[in-house]
Coordinates of C-alpha atoms in Angstrom, one line a residue:
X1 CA 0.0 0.0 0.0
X2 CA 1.3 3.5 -1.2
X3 CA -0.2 6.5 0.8
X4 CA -0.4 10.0 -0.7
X5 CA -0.3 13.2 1.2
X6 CA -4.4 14.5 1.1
X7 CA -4.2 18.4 0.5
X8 CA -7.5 19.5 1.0
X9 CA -8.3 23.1 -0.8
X10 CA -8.8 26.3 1.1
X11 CA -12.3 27.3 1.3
X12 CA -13.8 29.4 -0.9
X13 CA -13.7 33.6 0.1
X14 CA -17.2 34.7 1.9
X15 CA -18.2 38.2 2.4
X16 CA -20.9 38.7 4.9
X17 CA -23.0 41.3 4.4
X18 CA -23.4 43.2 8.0
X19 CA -26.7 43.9 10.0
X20 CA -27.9 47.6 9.1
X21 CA -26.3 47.5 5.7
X22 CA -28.2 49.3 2.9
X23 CA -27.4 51.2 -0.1
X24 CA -25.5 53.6 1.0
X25 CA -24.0 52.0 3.8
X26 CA -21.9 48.8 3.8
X27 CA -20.5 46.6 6.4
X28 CA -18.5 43.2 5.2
X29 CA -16.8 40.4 7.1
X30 CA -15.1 38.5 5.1
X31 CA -14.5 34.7 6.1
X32 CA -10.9 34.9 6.7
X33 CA -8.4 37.6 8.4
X34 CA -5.3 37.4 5.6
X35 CA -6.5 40.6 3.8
X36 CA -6.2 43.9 4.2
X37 CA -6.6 47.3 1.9
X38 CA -10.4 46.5 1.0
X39 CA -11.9 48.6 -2.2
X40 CA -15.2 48.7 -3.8
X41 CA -15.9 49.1 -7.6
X42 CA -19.4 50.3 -8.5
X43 CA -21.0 48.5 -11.2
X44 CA -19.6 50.0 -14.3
X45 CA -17.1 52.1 -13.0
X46 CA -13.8 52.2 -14.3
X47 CA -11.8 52.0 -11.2
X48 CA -11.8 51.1 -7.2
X49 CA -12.4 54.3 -5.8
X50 CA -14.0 53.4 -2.6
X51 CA -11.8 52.2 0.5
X52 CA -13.4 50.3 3.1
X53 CA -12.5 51.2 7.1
X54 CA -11.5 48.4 9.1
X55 CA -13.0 47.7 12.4
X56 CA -12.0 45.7 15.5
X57 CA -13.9 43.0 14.7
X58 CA -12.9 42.2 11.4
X59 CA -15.2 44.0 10.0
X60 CA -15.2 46.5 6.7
X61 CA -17.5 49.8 7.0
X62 CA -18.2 52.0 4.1
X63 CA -20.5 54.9 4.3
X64 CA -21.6 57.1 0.9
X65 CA -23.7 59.7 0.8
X66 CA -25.6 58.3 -2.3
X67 CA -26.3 54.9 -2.7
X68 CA -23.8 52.7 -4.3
X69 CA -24.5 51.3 -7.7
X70 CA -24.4 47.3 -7.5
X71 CA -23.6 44.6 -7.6
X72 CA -19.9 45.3 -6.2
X73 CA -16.4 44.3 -7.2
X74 CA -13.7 43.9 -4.2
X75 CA -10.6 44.4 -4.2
X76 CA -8.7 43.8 -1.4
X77 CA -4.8 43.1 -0.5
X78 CA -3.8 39.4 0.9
X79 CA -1.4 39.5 3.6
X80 CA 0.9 37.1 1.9
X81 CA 1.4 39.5 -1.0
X82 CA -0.1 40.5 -4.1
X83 CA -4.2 42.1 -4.5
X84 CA -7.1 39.9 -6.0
X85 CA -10.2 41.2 -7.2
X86 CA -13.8 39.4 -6.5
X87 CA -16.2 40.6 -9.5
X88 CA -19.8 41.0 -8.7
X89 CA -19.3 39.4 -5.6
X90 CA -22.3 41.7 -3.7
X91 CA -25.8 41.9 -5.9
X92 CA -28.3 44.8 -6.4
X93 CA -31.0 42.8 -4.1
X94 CA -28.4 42.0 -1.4
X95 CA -29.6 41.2 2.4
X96 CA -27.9 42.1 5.6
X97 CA -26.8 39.0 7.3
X98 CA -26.6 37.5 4.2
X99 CA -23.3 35.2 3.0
X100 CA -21.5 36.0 -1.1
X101 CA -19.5 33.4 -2.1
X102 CA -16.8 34.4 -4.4
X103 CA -14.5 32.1 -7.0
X104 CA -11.4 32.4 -4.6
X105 CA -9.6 31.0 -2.5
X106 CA -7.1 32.8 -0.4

């Protein structure tokens, strides 16, 4: 009998969408506490112009004073080097307390 290591695959990348979140006010946990520099892409915008505030609690707050334009892109920094982008990871009809999977895996 040959045994091979098992090497099981991160899980994918969750963002949370917080309790009182609404349009123009967003609060994201993400599943895991590697990143860092969080930014949010309107949909059809041409760039990442909004940077999320971290909280104590691993949590990311944004406040606008119009509402933002969905569904969202993230951008964020991993710890370990190097940004990743999530496309379209929060939708128009979003819910607070609600999980997004996105595609990665950090």
């Amino acid at each position: 009998l040959r045994y091979s290591p098992l090497v099981c695959a991160p899980p994918p990348l969750t963002f949370q969408v917080g309790k009182g979140s609404k349009p123009g006010h967003l609060i994201l946990t993400p599943n895991v506490a590697t990143i860092s520099d969080v930014e949010i892409k309107e949909h059809g915008g041409d760039d990442f112009s909004f940077t999320l505030k971290e909280g104590p609690t691993g949590t990311w707050t944004l406040d606008t004073k119009a509402p933002l334009k969905y569904p969202l892109c993230i951008r964020f920094a991993v710890k370990s080097g190097g940004y990743r982008i999530a496309d379209d990871v929060i939708p128009a009809d979003f819910k607070a307390g609600t999980t997004y999977k996105t595609t990665l895996s950090i």
